[in-house]
PDB file of C-alpha atoms in Angstrom:
ATOM      1  CA  MET A  77       3.883  -6.207 -21.027  1.00 82.00           C
ATOM      2  CA  SER A  78       0.648  -4.773 -22.150  1.00 87.00           C
ATOM      3  CA  GLU A  79      -1.028  -6.161 -19.023  1.00 92.00           C
ATOM      4  CA  PHE A  80       1.479  -4.437 -16.955  1.00 94.00           C
ATOM      5  CA  PHE A  81       1.048  -0.945 -18.665  1.00 94.00           C
ATOM      6  CA  SER A  82      -2.700  -1.213 -18.794  1.00 94.00           C
ATOM      7  CA  GLY A  83      -2.539  -1.676 -14.952  1.00 94.00           C
ATOM      8  CA  GLY A  84      -0.561   1.621 -14.649  1.00 94.00           C
ATOM      9  CA  ALA A  85      -3.063   3.231 -16.956  1.00 95.00           C
ATOM     10  CA  LEU A  86      -5.546   2.600 -14.334  1.00 96.00           C
ATOM     11  CA  LEU A  87      -4.360   5.558 -12.216  1.00 95.00           C
ATOM     12  CA  GLY A  88      -5.066   7.892 -15.141  1.00 95.00           C
ATOM     13  CA  ARG A  89      -8.621   6.546 -15.367  1.00 94.00           C
ATOM     14  CA  GLY A  90      -9.019   6.866 -11.596  1.00 94.00           C
ATOM     15  CA  LEU A  91      -7.846  10.482 -11.882  1.00 94.00           C
ATOM     16  CA  GLY A  92     -10.380  11.245 -14.575  1.00 92.00           C
ATOM     17  CA  MET A  93     -13.032   9.919 -12.258  1.00 91.00           C
ATOM     18  CA  ILE A  94     -11.737  11.826  -9.348  1.00 92.00           C
ATOM     19  CA  VAL A  95     -11.501  15.241 -10.975  1.00 90.00           C
ATOM     20  CA  ARG A  96     -15.285  14.813 -11.855  1.00 88.00           C
ATOM     21  CA  ARG A  97     -15.840  14.680  -7.981  1.00 86.00           C
ATOM     22  CA  PRO A  98     -14.033  17.592  -6.545  1.00 88.00           C
ATOM     23  CA  ARG A  99     -15.972  17.571  -3.355  1.00 88.00           C
ATOM     24  CA  MET A 100     -15.055  13.976  -2.800  1.00 85.00           C
ATOM     25  CA  PHE A 101     -11.340  14.422  -3.880  1.00 88.00           C
ATOM     26  CA  VAL A 102     -10.970  17.276  -1.289  1.00 89.00           C
ATOM     27  CA  VAL A 103     -12.668  15.313   1.378  1.00 86.00           C
ATOM     28  CA  GLY A 104     -10.697  12.065   0.533  1.00 88.00           C
ATOM     29  CA  ALA A 105      -7.427  14.219   0.837  1.00 90.00           C
ATOM     30  CA  ILE A 106      -8.022  14.921   4.599  1.00 90.00           C
ATOM     31  CA  PRO A 107      -7.045  11.487   6.150  1.00 90.00           C
ATOM     32  CA  PRO A 108      -3.655  11.185   4.047  1.00 90.00           C
ATOM     33  CA  LEU A 109      -2.936  14.785   4.910  1.00 91.00           C
ATOM     34  CA  ILE A 110      -3.192  13.979   8.659  1.00 90.00           C
ATOM     35  CA  THR A 111      -1.300  10.764   8.346  1.00 89.00           C
ATOM     36  CA  SER A 112       1.395  12.540   5.966  1.00 89.00           C
ATOM     37  CA  VAL A 113       2.168  15.105   8.911  1.00 90.00           C
ATOM     38  CA  LEU A 114       2.595  12.206  11.325  1.00 89.00           C
ATOM     39  CA  PHE A 115       4.716  10.080   9.029  1.00 88.00           C
ATOM     40  CA  THR A 116       6.991  12.991   7.650  1.00 88.00           C
ATOM     41  CA  ALA A 117       7.791  13.746  11.284  1.00 90.00           C
ATOM     42  CA  ILE A 118       8.857  10.054  11.854  1.00 88.00           C
ATOM     43  CA  LEU A 119      10.798  10.056   8.557  1.00 86.00           C
ATOM     44  CA  ILE A 120      12.645  13.358   9.553  1.00 90.00           C
ATOM     45  CA  ALA A 121      13.410  11.880  12.995  1.00 91.00           C
ATOM     46  CA  LEU A 122      14.927   8.660  11.288  1.00 88.00           C
ATOM     47  CA  ILE A 123      17.073  10.772   8.933  1.00 88.00           C
ATOM     48  CA  VAL A 124      18.318  13.011  11.747  1.00 90.00           C
ATOM     49  CA  ASN A 125      19.293  10.006  13.838  1.00 90.00           C
ATOM     50  CA  MET A 126      20.572   7.832  11.248  1.00 88.00           C
ATOM     51  CA  GLU A 127      24.237   8.062  11.961  1.00 87.00           C
ATOM     52  CA  ARG A 128      23.466   7.204  15.631  1.00 89.00           C
ATOM     53  CA  LEU A 129      21.172   4.219  14.624  1.00 88.00           C
ATOM     54  CA  VAL A 130      23.650   2.748  12.089  1.00 87.00           C
ATOM     55  CA  GLY A 131      26.478   3.156  14.822  1.00 86.00           C
ATOM     56  CA  TRP A 132      24.503   1.212  17.277  1.00 88.00           C
ATOM     57  CA  LEU A 133      23.818  -1.481  14.589  1.00 83.00           C
ATOM     58  CA  THR A 134      27.323  -1.873  13.694  1.00 84.00           C
ATOM     59  CA  PRO A 135      29.507  -2.064  16.937  1.00 86.00           C
ATOM     60  CA  PHE A 136      31.417  -4.982  15.262  1.00 83.00           C
ATOM     61  CA  THR A 137      33.197  -2.458  12.802  1.00 80.00           C
ATOM     62  CA  GLY A 138      35.070  -0.939  15.704  1.00 77.00           C
ATOM     63  CA  GLY A 139      38.505  -2.564  14.817  1.00 79.00           C
ATOM     64  CA  TRP A 140      38.057  -2.377  11.115  1.00 85.00           C
ATOM     65  CA  SER A 141      39.773   0.047   8.685  1.00 85.00           C
ATOM     66  CA  GLU A 142      38.086   3.369   7.921  1.00 85.00           C
ATOM     67  CA  SER A 143      37.140   2.630   4.528  1.00 88.00           C
ATOM     68  CA  LEU A 144      35.553  -0.818   5.211  1.00 86.00           C
ATOM     69  CA  THR A 145      33.663   0.692   8.140  1.00 86.00           C
ATOM     70  CA  THR A 146      32.306   3.359   5.974  1.00 87.00           C
ATOM     71  CA  VAL A 147      31.265   1.051   3.251  1.00 84.00           C
ATOM     72  CA  THR A 148      29.489  -1.221   5.826  1.00 83.00           C
ATOM     73  CA  ARG A 149      27.727   1.623   7.565  1.00 85.00           C
ATOM     74  CA  VAL A 150      26.480   2.991   4.305  1.00 84.00           C
ATOM     75  CA  LEU A 151      25.161  -0.352   3.376  1.00 82.00           C
ATOM     76  CA  VAL A 152      23.453  -0.832   6.778  1.00 83.00           C
ATOM     77  CA  GLY A 153      22.013   2.862   6.335  1.00 84.00           C
ATOM     78  CA  LEU A 154      20.514   2.134   2.933  1.00 81.00           C
ATOM     79  CA  ALA A 155      19.160  -1.204   4.117  1.00 81.00           C
ATOM     80  CA  LEU A 156      17.602   0.595   7.074  1.00 83.00           C
ATOM     81  CA  LEU A 157      15.885   3.238   4.888  1.00 82.00           C
ATOM     82  CA  ALA A 158      14.655   0.623   2.464  1.00 79.00           C
ATOM     83  CA  GLY A 159      13.063  -1.414   5.351  1.00 81.00           C
ATOM     84  CA  ALA A 160      11.706   1.655   6.946  1.00 84.00           C
ATOM     85  CA  ALA A 161      10.073   3.013   3.633  1.00 83.00           C
ATOM     86  CA  LEU A 162       8.392  -0.350   3.001  1.00 82.00           C
ATOM     87  CA  LEU A 163       7.044  -0.264   6.525  1.00 84.00           C
ATOM     88  CA  MET A 164       6.122   3.364   6.512  1.00 85.00           C
ATOM     89  CA  VAL A 165       4.127   3.104   3.147  1.00 86.00           C
ATOM     90  CA  ILE A 166       2.341  -0.118   4.398  1.00 85.00           C
ATOM     91  CA  THR A 167       1.419   1.337   7.668  1.00 86.00           C
ATOM     92  CA  PHE A 168       0.512   4.644   6.455  1.00 86.00           C
ATOM     93  CA  SER A 169      -1.743   3.268   3.760  1.00 85.00           C
ATOM     94  CA  ALA A 170      -3.450   0.933   6.491  1.00 83.00           C
ATOM     95  CA  LEU A 171      -3.906   3.793   8.893  1.00 86.00           C
ATOM     96  CA  THR A 172      -5.038   6.320   6.167  1.00 87.00           C
ATOM     97  CA  LEU A 173      -7.709   3.640   4.981  1.00 83.00           C
ATOM     98  CA  THR A 174      -8.830   3.078   8.637  1.00 81.00           C
ATOM     99  CA  LEU A 175      -9.263   6.726   9.423  1.00 82.00           C
ATOM    100  CA  GLY A 176     -11.033   7.405   6.113  1.00 83.00           C
ATOM    101  CA  SER A 177     -12.980   4.357   5.691  1.00 81.00           C
ATOM    102  CA  PRO A 178     -16.302   5.728   5.355  1.00 83.00           C
ATOM    103  CA  LEU A 179     -14.905   8.412   2.921  1.00 87.00           C
ATOM    104  CA  TYR A 180     -12.946   5.910   0.588  1.00 89.00           C
ATOM    105  CA  ASP A 181     -16.011   3.555   0.775  1.00 87.00           C
ATOM    106  CA  ARG A 182     -18.211   6.396  -0.682  1.00 89.00           C
ATOM    107  CA  ILE A 183     -15.567   7.173  -3.499  1.00 91.00           C
ATOM    108  CA  SER A 184     -15.324   3.510  -4.275  1.00 91.00           C
ATOM    109  CA  GLU A 185     -19.124   3.089  -4.355  1.00 91.00           C
ATOM    110  CA  SER A 186     -19.564   6.211  -6.524  1.00 91.00           C
ATOM    111  CA  VAL A 187     -16.951   4.852  -9.044  1.00 92.00           C
ATOM    112  CA  ASP A 188     -18.702   1.429  -8.862  1.00 92.00           C
ATOM    113  CA  ARG A 189     -22.077   2.751  -9.673  1.00 91.00           C
ATOM    114  CA  GLU A 190     -20.810   4.970 -12.565  1.00 91.00           C
ATOM    115  CA  LEU A 191     -19.315   1.803 -14.200  1.00 90.00           C
ATOM    116  CA  GLY A 192     -22.534  -0.078 -13.848  1.00 86.00           C
ATOM    117  CA  GLY A 193     -23.374  -3.355 -12.354  1.00 82.00           C
ATOM    118  CA  ALA A 194     -22.636  -2.308  -8.666  1.00 79.00           C
ATOM    119  CA  PRO A 195     -24.353  -4.509  -6.296  1.00 80.00           C
ATOM    120  CA  ALA A 196     -27.273  -3.217  -3.942  1.00 74.00           C
ATOM    121  CA  PRO A 197     -25.838  -1.906  -0.528  1.00 68.00           C
ATOM    122  CA  VAL A 198     -25.714  -4.379   2.248  1.00 67.00           C
ATOM    123  CA  ALA A 199     -26.483  -3.249   5.717  1.00 67.00           C
ATOM    124  CA  GLU A 200     -23.653  -3.854   8.132  1.00 70.00           C
ATOM    125  CA  PRO A 201     -22.691  -2.264  11.277  1.00 73.00           C
ATOM    126  CA  LEU A 202     -19.738   0.410  10.961  1.00 70.00           C
ATOM    127  CA  ALA A 203     -18.127  -1.027  14.057  1.00 76.00           C
ATOM    128  CA  THR A 204     -18.159  -4.639  12.230  1.00 78.00           C
ATOM    129  CA  SER A 205     -16.688  -3.421   9.101  1.00 76.00           C
ATOM    130  CA  LEU A 206     -14.192  -1.277  10.828  1.00 76.00           C
ATOM    131  CA  GLY A 207     -13.149  -3.971  13.229  1.00 82.00           C
ATOM    132  CA  ARG A 208     -12.603  -6.356  10.176  1.00 83.00           C
ATOM    133  CA  GLY A 209     -10.791  -3.753   8.478  1.00 80.00           C
ATOM    134  CA  VAL A 210      -8.357  -3.083  11.537  1.00 82.00           C
ATOM    135  CA  ARG A 211      -7.801  -6.750  12.079  1.00 88.00           C
ATOM    136  CA  GLN A 212      -6.898  -7.441   8.338  1.00 87.00           C
ATOM    137  CA  SER A 213      -4.631  -4.242   8.373  1.00 84.00           C
ATOM    138  CA  LEU A 214      -2.646  -5.506  11.467  1.00 86.00           C
ATOM    139  CA  ALA A 215      -2.145  -8.648   9.531  1.00 89.00           C
ATOM    140  CA  LEU A 216      -0.701  -7.227   6.430  1.00 88.00           C
ATOM    141  CA  VAL A 217       1.457  -4.906   8.654  1.00 86.00           C
ATOM    142  CA  GLY A 218       2.700  -7.869  10.684  1.00 89.00           C
ATOM    143  CA  VAL A 219       3.717  -9.744   7.523  1.00 90.00           C
ATOM    144  CA  SER A 220       5.224  -6.542   6.041  1.00 88.00           C
ATOM    145  CA  LEU A 221       7.382  -6.189   9.309  1.00 86.00           C
ATOM    146  CA  VAL A 222       8.688  -9.745   8.674  1.00 90.00           C
ATOM    147  CA  VAL A 223       9.535  -9.023   5.164  1.00 88.00           C
ATOM    148  CA  ALA A 224      11.100  -5.602   6.006  1.00 85.00           C
ATOM    149  CA  THR A 225      13.303  -7.452   8.576  1.00 85.00           C
ATOM    150  CA  LEU A 226      14.432  -9.927   5.929  1.00 87.00           C
ATOM    151  CA  LEU A 227      15.124  -7.217   3.447  1.00 83.00           C
ATOM    152  CA  PHE A 228      16.994  -5.159   5.923  1.00 80.00           C
ATOM    153  CA  LEU A 229      19.510  -8.257   6.588  1.00 81.00           C
ATOM    154  CA  ALA A 230      19.607  -8.776   2.763  1.00 83.00           C
ATOM    155  CA  GLY A 231      20.813  -5.159   2.462  1.00 75.00           C
ATOM    156  CA  PHE A 232      24.137  -6.247   3.809  1.00 72.00           C
ATOM    157  CA  ILE A 233      24.841  -8.184   0.783  1.00 78.00           C
ATOM    158  CA  PRO A 234      26.861  -6.504  -1.802  1.00 73.00           C
ATOM    159  CA  VAL A 235      24.843  -5.692  -5.043  1.00 73.00           C
ATOM    160  CA  VAL A 236      21.736  -7.688  -3.918  1.00 75.00           C
ATOM    161  CA  GLY A 237      21.260  -5.069  -1.185  1.00 72.00           C
ATOM    162  CA  GLN A 238      21.597  -2.168  -3.389  1.00 73.00           C
ATOM    163  CA  ILE A 239      19.691  -3.518  -6.426  1.00 81.00           C
ATOM    164  CA  VAL A 240      17.616  -6.420  -5.623  1.00 85.00           C
ATOM    165  CA  VAL A 241      16.236  -5.108  -2.280  1.00 83.00           C
ATOM    166  CA  PRO A 242      14.642  -1.875  -3.613  1.00 85.00           C
ATOM    167  CA  VAL A 243      13.020  -3.828  -6.445  1.00 89.00           C
ATOM    168  CA  VAL A 244      11.640  -6.546  -4.099  1.00 90.00           C
ATOM    169  CA  SER A 245      10.522  -3.880  -1.791  1.00 88.00           C
ATOM    170  CA  ALA A 246       8.441  -1.977  -4.216  1.00 90.00           C
ATOM    171  CA  ILE A 247       6.965  -5.222  -5.768  1.00 94.00           C
ATOM    172  CA  PHE A 248       6.042  -6.680  -2.239  1.00 93.00           C
ATOM    173  CA  GLY A 249       4.811  -3.178  -1.012  1.00 90.00           C
ATOM    174  CA  GLY A 250       2.769  -2.628  -3.984  1.00 93.00           C
ATOM    175  CA  TRP A 251       1.245  -5.987  -3.708  1.00 95.00           C
ATOM    176  CA  VAL A 252       0.312  -5.492  -0.059  1.00 92.00           C
ATOM    177  CA  LEU A 253      -0.996  -2.048  -0.730  1.00 92.00           C
ATOM    178  CA  CYS A 254      -3.392  -3.284  -3.598  1.00 95.00           C
ATOM    179  CA  ILE A 255      -5.000  -5.897  -1.188  1.00 94.00           C
ATOM    180  CA  GLU A 256      -5.781  -2.969   0.670  1.00 91.00           C
ATOM    181  CA  LEU A 257      -7.078  -0.800  -2.147  1.00 93.00           C
ATOM    182  CA  VAL A 258      -9.498  -3.431  -3.678  1.00 94.00           C
ATOM    183  CA  GLY A 259     -10.850  -4.429  -0.411  1.00 90.00           C
ATOM    184  CA  SER A 260     -13.966  -2.283  -0.391  1.00 89.00           C
ATOM    185  CA  THR A 261     -15.211  -3.403  -3.787  1.00 92.00           C
ATOM    186  CA  PHE A 262     -14.707  -7.067  -2.779  1.00 92.00           C
ATOM    187  CA  GLU A 263     -16.467  -6.735   0.361  1.00 89.00           C
ATOM    188  CA  ARG A 264     -19.546  -5.275  -1.373  1.00 88.00           C
ATOM    189  CA  ARG A 265     -19.630  -8.361  -3.392  1.00 88.00           C
ATOM    190  CA  GLY A 266     -19.355 -10.605  -0.391  1.00 84.00           C
ATOM    191  CA  ARG A 267     -15.704 -11.509  -0.628  1.00 87.00           C
ATOM    192  CA  LEU A 268     -14.579 -10.625   2.812  1.00 84.00           C
ATOM    193  CA  ARG A 269     -11.240 -12.465   3.259  1.00 89.00           C
ATOM    194  CA  ILE A 270      -7.841 -11.236   2.252  1.00 92.00           C
ATOM    195  CA  ARG A 271      -7.265 -14.836   0.703  1.00 93.00           C
ATOM    196  CA  ASP A 272     -10.176 -13.979  -1.816  1.00 93.00           C
ATOM    197  CA  ARG A 273      -8.285 -10.795  -3.129  1.00 94.00           C
ATOM    198  CA  ARG A 274      -4.974 -12.509  -3.267  1.00 94.00           C
ATOM    199  CA  THR A 275      -6.379 -15.505  -5.273  1.00 94.00           C
ATOM    200  CA  ALA A 276      -8.147 -13.046  -7.655  1.00 94.00           C
ATOM    201  CA  MET A 277      -4.922 -10.822  -8.037  1.00 95.00           C
ATOM    202  CA  ARG A 278      -2.704 -13.852  -8.777  1.00 94.00           C
ATOM    203  CA  GLN A 279      -4.816 -14.523 -11.832  1.00 93.00           C
ATOM    204  CA  ARG A 280      -3.898 -11.043 -13.397  1.00 93.00           C
ATOM    205  CA  ARG A 281      -0.442 -10.663 -11.589  1.00 95.00           C
ATOM    206  CA  ALA A 282       1.100  -8.328 -14.296  1.00 96.00           C
ATOM    207  CA  ARG A 283      -2.137  -5.974 -14.391  1.00 96.00           C
ATOM    208  CA  VAL A 284      -2.048  -5.788 -10.638  1.00 97.00           C
ATOM    209  CA  LEU A 285       1.705  -4.971 -10.344  1.00 97.00           C
ATOM    210  CA  GLY A 286       1.434  -2.303 -13.264  1.00 97.00           C
ATOM    211  CA  PHE A 287      -1.097  -0.490 -10.874  1.00 97.00           C
ATOM    212  CA  ALA A 288       0.347  -1.399  -7.608  1.00 96.00           C
ATOM    213  CA  ILE A 289       4.140  -0.420  -8.014  1.00 96.00           C
ATOM    214  CA  PRO A 290       3.449   2.954  -9.141  1.00 96.00           C
ATOM    215  CA  THR A 291       1.120   3.613  -6.593  1.00 95.00           C
ATOM    216  CA  PHE A 292       3.570   2.318  -3.953  1.00 92.00           C
ATOM    217  CA  LEU A 293       6.303   4.436  -5.097  1.00 91.00           C
ATOM    218  CA  LEU A 294       3.962   7.771  -5.448  1.00 91.00           C
ATOM    219  CA  LEU A 295       2.916   7.034  -1.772  1.00 87.00           C
ATOM    220  CA  ALA A 296       6.544   6.888  -0.677  1.00 84.00           C
ATOM    221  CA  ILE A 297       7.044  10.588  -1.599  1.00 84.00           C
ATOM    222  CA  PRO A 298       6.212  12.818   1.388  1.00 74.00           C
ATOM    223  CA  PHE A 299       2.809  14.425   0.961  1.00 83.00           C
ATOM    224  CA  ALA A 300       2.095  12.996  -2.542  1.00 88.00           C
ATOM    225  CA  ALA A 301      -0.298  10.787  -0.809  1.00 86.00           C
ATOM    226  CA  VAL A 302      -2.828  13.767  -0.295  1.00 89.00           C
ATOM    227  CA  LEU A 303      -3.269  13.726  -4.127  1.00 90.00           C
ATOM    228  CA  VAL A 304      -2.516  10.037  -4.871  1.00 92.00           C
ATOM    229  CA  PHE A 305      -4.843   8.365  -2.268  1.00 91.00           C
ATOM    230  CA  PRO A 306      -8.159   9.434  -3.603  1.00 92.00           C
ATOM    231  CA  VAL A 307      -7.041   8.589  -7.055  1.00 94.00           C
ATOM    232  CA  ALA A 308      -5.613   5.238  -6.113  1.00 94.00           C
ATOM    233  CA  THR A 309      -8.896   4.352  -4.478  1.00 94.00           C
ATOM    234  CA  ALA A 310     -10.887   4.969  -7.595  1.00 94.00           C
ATOM    235  CA  ALA A 311      -8.425   2.989  -9.590  1.00 96.00           C
ATOM    236  CA  GLY A 312      -8.351   0.170  -7.254  1.00 96.00           C
ATOM    237  CA  THR A 313     -12.083   0.021  -7.671  1.00 95.00           C
ATOM    238  CA  ILE A 314     -11.611  -0.293 -11.346  1.00 96.00           C
ATOM    239  CA  LEU A 315      -8.983  -2.894 -10.909  1.00 96.00           C
ATOM    240  CA  ALA A 316     -11.209  -4.853  -8.421  1.00 95.00           C
ATOM    241  CA  ARG A 317     -14.002  -4.983 -10.919  1.00 95.00           C
ATOM    242  CA  ASP A 318     -11.664  -6.370 -13.587  1.00 93.00           C
ATOM    243  CA  LEU A 319     -10.633  -9.108 -11.352  1.00 94.00           C
ATOM    244  CA  LEU A 320     -13.971  -9.860  -9.977  1.00 91.00           C
ATOM    245  CA  ALA A 321     -15.317 -10.239 -13.450  1.00 86.00           C
ATOM    246  CA  GLN A 322     -13.062 -13.419 -13.811  1.00 71.00           C
ATOM    247  CA  THR A 323     -14.305 -15.115 -10.635  1.00 69.00           C
ATOM    248  CA  PRO A 324     -17.504 -16.786  -9.877  1.00 63.00           C
ATOM    249  CA  PRO A 325     -19.974 -14.912  -7.631  1.00 62.00           C
ATOM    250  CA  VAL A 326     -20.604 -15.788  -3.853  1.00 57.00           C
ATOM    251  CA  SER A 327     -23.306 -15.138  -1.490  1.00 50.00           C
ATOM    252  CA  ARG A 328     -23.395 -11.591  -0.342  1.00 48.00           C
ATOM    253  CA  SER A 329     -24.678 -12.431   3.164  1.00 44.00           C
ATOM    254  CA  LEU A 330     -22.580 -10.556   5.713  1.00 43.00           C
ATOM    255  CA  SER A 331     -23.647 -12.675   8.625  1.00 40.00           C
ATOM    256  CA  GLY A 332     -20.914 -14.561  10.299  1.00 37.00           C
TER     257      GLY A 332
END
């Protein structure tokens, strides 16, 4: 459990580093502010139309008793919200990181330098790094869509839908989010594939989840991301360095 709590403490360390960089903090808050407005509007639209959506998804309850119909539709509504929350946080994070890629790279590089042992910058066209980031983000969103669909279906199962599904959503969503947040530090050390991050994260799973789950839950709160995202970027850099310290170095050539 100590590893799990030490992972959560990384957010505090990230906050300490960010408050010493107020200009970076303010600039880093701009992309999540933009995406927060967009996704809050989507969330409000979902909630406003929830009754209609649930009715459309449950036409089979037409001949059921009123109590059974109500219970079924509540379960469907909760499952729909859980799946939507998972997808929205992952998509929100991917879009924010893409929009603010140069800004978050600067935050990560600054933290990396302060902690010492940061690699020398490697020249890479911005279009190349952005293209790779977009492809990887789309892959993660695609996987998240499949998992969200499965969790939505599991939401129909009594007890499992109300207890297990939210827990699994937070664990899976946090894991995928962490893959995104450690990416910049890994790439500066020549580890460009998502597989590289997953392999390193599995070696310290408790520490990763201790950081990832609270971060995921905080980002699920509308507009909290404006404050959380710059902090999570700094904390993700610290975590990435911890993970990379236990893996052998690779060539940092970015060609091919």
